[in-house]
Short mmCIF file of C-alpha atoms and ligand atoms in Angstrom, two decimals:
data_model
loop_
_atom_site.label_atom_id
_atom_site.label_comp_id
_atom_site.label_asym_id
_atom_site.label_seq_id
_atom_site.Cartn_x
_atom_site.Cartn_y
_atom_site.Cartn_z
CA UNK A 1 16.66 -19.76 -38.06
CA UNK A 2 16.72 -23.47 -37.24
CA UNK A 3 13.08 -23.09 -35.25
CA UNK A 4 11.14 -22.07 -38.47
CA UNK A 5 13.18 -24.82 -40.93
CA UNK A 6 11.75 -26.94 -38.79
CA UNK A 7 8.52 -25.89 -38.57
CA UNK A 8 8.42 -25.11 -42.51
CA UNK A 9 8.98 -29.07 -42.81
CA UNK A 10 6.93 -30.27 -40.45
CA UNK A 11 4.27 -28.14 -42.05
CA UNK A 12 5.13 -29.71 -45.99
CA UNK A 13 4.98 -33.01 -44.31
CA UNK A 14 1.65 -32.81 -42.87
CA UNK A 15 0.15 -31.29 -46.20
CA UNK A 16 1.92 -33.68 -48.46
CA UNK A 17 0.54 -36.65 -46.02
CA UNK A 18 -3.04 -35.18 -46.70
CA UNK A 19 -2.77 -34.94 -50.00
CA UNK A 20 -1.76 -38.56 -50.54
CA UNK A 21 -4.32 -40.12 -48.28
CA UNK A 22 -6.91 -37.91 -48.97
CA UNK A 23 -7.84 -38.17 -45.16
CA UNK A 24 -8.11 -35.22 -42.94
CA UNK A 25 -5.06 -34.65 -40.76
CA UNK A 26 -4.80 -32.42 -38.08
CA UNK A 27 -3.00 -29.52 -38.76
CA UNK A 28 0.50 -28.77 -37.14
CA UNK A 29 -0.06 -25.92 -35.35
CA UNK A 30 3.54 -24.04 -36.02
CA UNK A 31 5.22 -23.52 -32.65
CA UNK A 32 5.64 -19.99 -32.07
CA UNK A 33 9.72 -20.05 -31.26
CA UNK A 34 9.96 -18.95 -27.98
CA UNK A 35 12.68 -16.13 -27.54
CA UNK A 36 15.70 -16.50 -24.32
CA UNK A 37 14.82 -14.26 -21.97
CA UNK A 38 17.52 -11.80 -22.76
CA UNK A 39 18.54 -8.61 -21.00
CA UNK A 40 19.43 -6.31 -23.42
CA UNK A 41 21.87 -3.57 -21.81
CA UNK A 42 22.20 -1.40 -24.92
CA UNK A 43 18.18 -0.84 -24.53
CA UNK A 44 18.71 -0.44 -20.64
CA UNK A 45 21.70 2.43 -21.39
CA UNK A 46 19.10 4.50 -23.85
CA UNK A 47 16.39 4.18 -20.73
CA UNK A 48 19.14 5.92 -18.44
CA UNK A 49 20.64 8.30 -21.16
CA UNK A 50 17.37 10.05 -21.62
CA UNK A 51 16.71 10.22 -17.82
CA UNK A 52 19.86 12.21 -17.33
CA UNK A 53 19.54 14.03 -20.75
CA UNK A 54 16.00 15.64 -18.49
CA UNK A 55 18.79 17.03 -15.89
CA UNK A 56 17.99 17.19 -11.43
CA UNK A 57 14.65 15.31 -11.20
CA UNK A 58 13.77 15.93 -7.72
CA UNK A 59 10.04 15.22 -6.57
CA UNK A 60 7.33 18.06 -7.51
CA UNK A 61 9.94 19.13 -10.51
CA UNK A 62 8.78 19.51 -14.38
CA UNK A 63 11.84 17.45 -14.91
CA UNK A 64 10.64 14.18 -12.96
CA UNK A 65 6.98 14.90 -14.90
CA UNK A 66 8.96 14.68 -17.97
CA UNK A 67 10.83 11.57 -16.71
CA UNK A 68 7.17 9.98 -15.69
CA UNK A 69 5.66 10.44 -19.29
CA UNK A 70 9.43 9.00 -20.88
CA UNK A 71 8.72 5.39 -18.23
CA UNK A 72 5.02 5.57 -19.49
CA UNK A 73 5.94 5.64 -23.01
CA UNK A 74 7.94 2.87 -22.44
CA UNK A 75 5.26 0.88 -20.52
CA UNK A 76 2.98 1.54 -23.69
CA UNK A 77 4.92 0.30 -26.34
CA UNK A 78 5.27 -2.98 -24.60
CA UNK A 79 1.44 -2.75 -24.38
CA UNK A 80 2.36 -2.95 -19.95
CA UNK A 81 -1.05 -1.47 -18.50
CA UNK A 82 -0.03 1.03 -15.64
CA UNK A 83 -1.77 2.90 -13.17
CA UNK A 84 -0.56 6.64 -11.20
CA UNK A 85 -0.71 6.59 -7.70
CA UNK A 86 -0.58 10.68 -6.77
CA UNK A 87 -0.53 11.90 -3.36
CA UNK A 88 0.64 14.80 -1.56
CA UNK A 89 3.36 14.45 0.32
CA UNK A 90 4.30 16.89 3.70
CA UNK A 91 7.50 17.44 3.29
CA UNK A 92 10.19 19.78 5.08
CA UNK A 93 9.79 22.09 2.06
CA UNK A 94 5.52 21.77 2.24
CA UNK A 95 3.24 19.81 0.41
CA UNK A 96 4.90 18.09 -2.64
CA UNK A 97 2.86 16.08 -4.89
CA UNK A 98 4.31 12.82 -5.56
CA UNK A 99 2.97 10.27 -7.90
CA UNK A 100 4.09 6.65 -7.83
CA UNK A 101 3.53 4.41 -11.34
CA UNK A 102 2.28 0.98 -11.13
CA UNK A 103 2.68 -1.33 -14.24
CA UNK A 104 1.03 -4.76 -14.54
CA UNK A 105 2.47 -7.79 -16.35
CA UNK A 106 -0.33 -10.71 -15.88
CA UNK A 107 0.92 -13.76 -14.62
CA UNK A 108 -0.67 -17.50 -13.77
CA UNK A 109 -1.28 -16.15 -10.50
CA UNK A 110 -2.90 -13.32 -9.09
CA UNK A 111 -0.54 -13.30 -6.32
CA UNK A 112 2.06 -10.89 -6.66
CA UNK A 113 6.24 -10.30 -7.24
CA UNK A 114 6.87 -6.77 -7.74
CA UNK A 115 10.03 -5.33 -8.76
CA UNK A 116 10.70 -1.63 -7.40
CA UNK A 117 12.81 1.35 -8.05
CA UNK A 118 12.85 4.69 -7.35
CA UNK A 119 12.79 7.37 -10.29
CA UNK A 120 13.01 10.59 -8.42
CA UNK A 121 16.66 12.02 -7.89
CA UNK A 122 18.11 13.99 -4.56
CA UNK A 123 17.08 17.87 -4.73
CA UNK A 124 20.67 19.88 -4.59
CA UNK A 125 20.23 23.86 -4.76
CA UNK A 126 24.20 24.21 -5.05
CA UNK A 127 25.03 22.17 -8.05
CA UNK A 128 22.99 20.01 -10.79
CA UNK A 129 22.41 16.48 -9.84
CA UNK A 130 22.04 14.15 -12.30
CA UNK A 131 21.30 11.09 -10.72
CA UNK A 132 22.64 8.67 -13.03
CA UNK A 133 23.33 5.80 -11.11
CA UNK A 134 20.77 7.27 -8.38
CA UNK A 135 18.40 6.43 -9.73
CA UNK A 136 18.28 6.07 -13.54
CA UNK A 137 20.18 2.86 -13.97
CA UNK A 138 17.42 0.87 -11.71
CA UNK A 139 15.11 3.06 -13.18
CA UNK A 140 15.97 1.65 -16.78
CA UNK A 141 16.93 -1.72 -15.66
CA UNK A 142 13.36 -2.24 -14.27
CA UNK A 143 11.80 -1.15 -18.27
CA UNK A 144 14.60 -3.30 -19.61
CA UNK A 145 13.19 -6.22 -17.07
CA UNK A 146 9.77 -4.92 -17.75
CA UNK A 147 10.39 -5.53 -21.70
CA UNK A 148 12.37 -9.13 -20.91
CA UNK A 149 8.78 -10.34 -18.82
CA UNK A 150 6.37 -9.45 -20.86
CA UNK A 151 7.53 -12.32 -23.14
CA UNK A 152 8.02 -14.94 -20.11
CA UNK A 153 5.30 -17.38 -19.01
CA UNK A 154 5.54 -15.13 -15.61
CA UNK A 155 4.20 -17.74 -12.82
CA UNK A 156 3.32 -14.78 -10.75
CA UNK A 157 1.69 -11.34 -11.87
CA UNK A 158 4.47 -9.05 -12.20
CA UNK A 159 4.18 -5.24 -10.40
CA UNK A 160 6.17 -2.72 -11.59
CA UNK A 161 6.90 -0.14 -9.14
CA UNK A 162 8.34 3.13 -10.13
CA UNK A 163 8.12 4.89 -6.87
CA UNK A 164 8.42 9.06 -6.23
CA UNK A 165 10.26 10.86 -3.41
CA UNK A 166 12.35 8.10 -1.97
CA UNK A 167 14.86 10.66 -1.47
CA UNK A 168 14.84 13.22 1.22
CA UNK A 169 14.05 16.76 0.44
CA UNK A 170 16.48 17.67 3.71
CA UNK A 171 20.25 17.21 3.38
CA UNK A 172 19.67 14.14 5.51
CA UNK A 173 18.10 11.29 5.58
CA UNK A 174 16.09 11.62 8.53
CA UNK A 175 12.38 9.87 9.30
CA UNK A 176 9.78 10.97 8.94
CA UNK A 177 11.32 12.67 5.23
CA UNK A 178 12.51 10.00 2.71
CA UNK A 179 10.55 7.03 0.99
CA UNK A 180 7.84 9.17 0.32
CA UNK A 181 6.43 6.66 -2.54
CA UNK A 182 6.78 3.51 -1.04
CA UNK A 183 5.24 4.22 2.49
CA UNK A 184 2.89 5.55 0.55
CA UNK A 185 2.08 2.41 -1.76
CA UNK A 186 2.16 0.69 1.31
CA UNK A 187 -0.07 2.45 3.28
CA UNK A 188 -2.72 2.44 0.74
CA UNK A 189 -2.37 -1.54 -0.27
CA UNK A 190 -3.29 -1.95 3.29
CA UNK A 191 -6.03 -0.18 2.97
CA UNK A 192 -7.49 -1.82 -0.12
CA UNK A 193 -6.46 -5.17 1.58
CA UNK A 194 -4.26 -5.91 -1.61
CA UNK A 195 -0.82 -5.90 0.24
CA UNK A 196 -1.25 -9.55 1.36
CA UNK A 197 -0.97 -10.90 -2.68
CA UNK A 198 2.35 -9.24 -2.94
CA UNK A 199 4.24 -11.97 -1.94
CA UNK A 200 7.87 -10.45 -2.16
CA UNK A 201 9.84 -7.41 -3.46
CA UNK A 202 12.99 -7.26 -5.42
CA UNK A 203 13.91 -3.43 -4.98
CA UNK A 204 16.82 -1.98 -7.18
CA UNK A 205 18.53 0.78 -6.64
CA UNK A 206 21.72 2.59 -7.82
CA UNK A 207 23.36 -0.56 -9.93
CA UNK A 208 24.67 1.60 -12.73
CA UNK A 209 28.44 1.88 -11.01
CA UNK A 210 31.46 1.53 -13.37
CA UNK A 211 32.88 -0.25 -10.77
CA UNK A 212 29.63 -2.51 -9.43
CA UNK A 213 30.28 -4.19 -5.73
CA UNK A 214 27.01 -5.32 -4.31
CA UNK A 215 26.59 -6.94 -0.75
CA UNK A 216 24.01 -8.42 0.73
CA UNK A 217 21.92 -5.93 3.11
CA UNK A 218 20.47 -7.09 6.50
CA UNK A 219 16.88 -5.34 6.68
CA UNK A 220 16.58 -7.70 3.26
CA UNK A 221 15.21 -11.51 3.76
CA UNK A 222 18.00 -13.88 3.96
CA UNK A 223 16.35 -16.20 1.46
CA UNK A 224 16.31 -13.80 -0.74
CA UNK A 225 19.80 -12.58 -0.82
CA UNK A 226 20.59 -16.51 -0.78
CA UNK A 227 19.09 -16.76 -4.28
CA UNK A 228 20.28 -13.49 -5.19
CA UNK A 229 23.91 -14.58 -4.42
CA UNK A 230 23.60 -17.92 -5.53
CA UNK A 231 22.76 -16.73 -8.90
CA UNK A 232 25.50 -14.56 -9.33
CA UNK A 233 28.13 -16.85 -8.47
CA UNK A 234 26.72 -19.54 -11.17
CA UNK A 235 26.92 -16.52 -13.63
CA UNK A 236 30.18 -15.91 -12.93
CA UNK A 237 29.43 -12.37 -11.27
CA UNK A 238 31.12 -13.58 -7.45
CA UNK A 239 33.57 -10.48 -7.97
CA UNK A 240 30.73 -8.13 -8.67
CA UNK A 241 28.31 -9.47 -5.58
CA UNK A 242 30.43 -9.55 -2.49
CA UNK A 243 29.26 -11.86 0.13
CA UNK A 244 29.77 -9.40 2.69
CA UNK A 245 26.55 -7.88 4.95
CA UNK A 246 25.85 -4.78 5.06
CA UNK A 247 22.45 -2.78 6.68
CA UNK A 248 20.78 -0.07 4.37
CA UNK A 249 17.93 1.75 4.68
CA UNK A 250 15.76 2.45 1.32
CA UNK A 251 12.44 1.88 0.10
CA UNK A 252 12.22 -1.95 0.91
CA UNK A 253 11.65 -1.17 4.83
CA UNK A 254 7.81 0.27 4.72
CA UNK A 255 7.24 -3.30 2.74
CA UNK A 256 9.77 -5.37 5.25
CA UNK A 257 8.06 -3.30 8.25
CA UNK A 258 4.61 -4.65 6.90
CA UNK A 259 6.12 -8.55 6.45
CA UNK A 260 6.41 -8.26 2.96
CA UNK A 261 9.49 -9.98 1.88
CA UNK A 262 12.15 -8.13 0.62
CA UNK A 263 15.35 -7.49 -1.15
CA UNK A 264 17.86 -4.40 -1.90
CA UNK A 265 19.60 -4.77 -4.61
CA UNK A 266 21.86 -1.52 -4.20
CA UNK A 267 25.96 -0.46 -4.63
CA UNK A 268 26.33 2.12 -2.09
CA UNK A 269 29.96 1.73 -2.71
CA UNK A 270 29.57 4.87 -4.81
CA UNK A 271 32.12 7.58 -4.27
CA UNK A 272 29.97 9.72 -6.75
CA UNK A 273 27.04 9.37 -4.46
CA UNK A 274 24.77 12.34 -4.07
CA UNK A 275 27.81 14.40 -5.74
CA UNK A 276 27.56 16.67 -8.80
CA UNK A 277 29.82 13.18 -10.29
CA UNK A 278 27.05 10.95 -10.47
CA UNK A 279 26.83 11.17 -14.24
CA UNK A 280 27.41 9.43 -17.06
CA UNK A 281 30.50 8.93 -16.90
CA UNK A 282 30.41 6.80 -13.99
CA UNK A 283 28.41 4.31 -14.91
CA UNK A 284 28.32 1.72 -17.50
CA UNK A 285 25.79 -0.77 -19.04
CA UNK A 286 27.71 -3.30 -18.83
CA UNK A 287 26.88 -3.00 -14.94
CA UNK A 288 22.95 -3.11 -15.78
CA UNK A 289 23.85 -5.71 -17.87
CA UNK A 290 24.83 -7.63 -14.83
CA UNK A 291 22.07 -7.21 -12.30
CA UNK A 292 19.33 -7.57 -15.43
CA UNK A 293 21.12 -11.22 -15.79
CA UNK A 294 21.31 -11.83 -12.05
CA UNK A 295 18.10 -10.86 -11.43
CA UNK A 296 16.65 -13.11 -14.88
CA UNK A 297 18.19 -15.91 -13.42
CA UNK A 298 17.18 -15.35 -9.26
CA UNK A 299 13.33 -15.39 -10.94
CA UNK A 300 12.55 -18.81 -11.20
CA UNK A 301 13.70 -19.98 -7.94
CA UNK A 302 11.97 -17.02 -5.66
CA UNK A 303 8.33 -18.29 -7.65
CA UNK A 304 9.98 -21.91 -6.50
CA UNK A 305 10.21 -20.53 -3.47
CA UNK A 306 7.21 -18.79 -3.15
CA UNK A 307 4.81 -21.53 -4.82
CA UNK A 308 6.48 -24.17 -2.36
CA UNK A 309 5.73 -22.36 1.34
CA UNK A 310 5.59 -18.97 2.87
CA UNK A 311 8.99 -17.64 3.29
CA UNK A 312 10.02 -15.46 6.55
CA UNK A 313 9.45 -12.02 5.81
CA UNK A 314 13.09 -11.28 7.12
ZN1 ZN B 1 20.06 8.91 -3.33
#
């Protein structure tokens, strides 16, 4: 409100100056207010809502299609130009087709920061998985973030990676079957000779716990989780991001393995993981609320970081 009082004088000055003088002025070009870069939870709680509301989203399923045209709805409306990456996967259950989204918000640079979840949930015969906290709530935290940078002056370009098939279609996690997407957006960024201008990744994954402890992992680069950390403990969030290692393997290591670096942002402290209890009632925006600020605020100082050297990949 203050912004455009300001402007609306500035304007009545300039024209009453002209008319006085009769000489030509230059006009005041009205400065467009620019709006805080604000997380907005209560968008980022619909984004997960409506994931659930499609029920088990496991790769190949009509569910996860239906979950892919909801995140490219969302990429349109913000006018976020996105691209499918399809590929068929071999899997323990045969060949699944798997299809990756990639969303592009320009930046100064072509050089790029992209910002990765997974949107595919764990396939359970015995019971109906609803994957809200794995993974809708990095799944909507990365359109809430998506929505927040298209109105930032974004240093770098920004990639948006909604990735397929991170989970395993076998009970366990066992190479080659998990992280279908990733290796795969991996694979073939080394073979356009694009991987090299992605110059780091923040990956999120399963943030949307009621109860949010975070820790630093150790396949993630150290710099990273330093600005990571250090950002939460100037917003007040030390309680919620634990400076305590951990190791975790997710869809950061085919980009850490190829020396992109990298950083999981993940609460595996999740006694509803891969359980019929991952639902809604387990996780709370309030907890998106927190990694969308953390993350807002570790931005600036990875393109610092970036812009000023190359940083170890690990
Ligand atoms: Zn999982």
């Amino acid at each position: 409100m203050q912004t455009v009082l300001v402007v609306a004088t500035l304007f009545f000055v300039a024209c009453s100056a002209d008319a006085k003088n009769q000489a030509p002025v230059a006009p005041v070009a009205p400065v467009a207010p620019v709006a805080p870069l604000k997380f907005d939870s209560s968008r980022a709680w619909i984004d997960l809502q409506r994931q659930v509301a499609f029920g088990p989203r496991p790769a190949g399923s009509p569910a996860l299609a239906q979950t892919r045209q909801y995140i490219e709805s969302q990429l349109k409306a913000i006018d976020v130009p996105y691209r499918e990456q399809t590929f068929d996967a071999m899997t323990p259950a045969g060949i699944i087709r798997m299809t990756n989204i990639i969303g592009t918000i320009p930046g100064r640079r072509p050089d790029r920061i992209g910002i990765a979840t997974h949107y595919d949930t764990k396939r359970f015969a015995e019971f109906k998985f609803l994957g809200a906290s794995d993974a809708a709530s990095s799944t909507a935290a990365t359109l809430e973030l998506a929505r927040v940078l298209t109105n930032r002056r974004n240093e770098y370009t920004i990639e948006l990676l909604f990735l397929d098939g991170e989970e395993a279609v076998n009970r366990e996690w066992r190479d080659p079957d998990n992280t279908y997407g990733s290796k795969y957006y991996v694979k073939a960024a080394q073979q356009a000779g694009t991987l090299g201008r992605l110059k780091t990744l923040i990956l999120l994954d399963m943030i949307g716990d009621r109860d949010l402890d975070i820790r630093p992992d150790t396949n993630s680069a150290r710099w990273l989780n330093t600005i990571v950390w250090g950002s939460a403990a100037r917003l007040g969030y030390s309680s919620t991001f634990i400076p305590q290692d951990f190791t975790v393997e997710d869809d950061h290591l085919p980009f850490v393995e190829a020396g992109v670096p990298s950083i999981d942002i993940i609460d595996l402290d999740y006694p509803q993981w891969h359980t019929a209890q991952d639902d809604l009632d387990h996780v709370s925006a309030r907890s998106l609320q927190i990694v969308g600020d953390v993350v807002l605020d570790a931005l600036p100082q990875i393109e610092q970081q970036l812009a000023g050297n190359t940083p170890p990949a690990r």
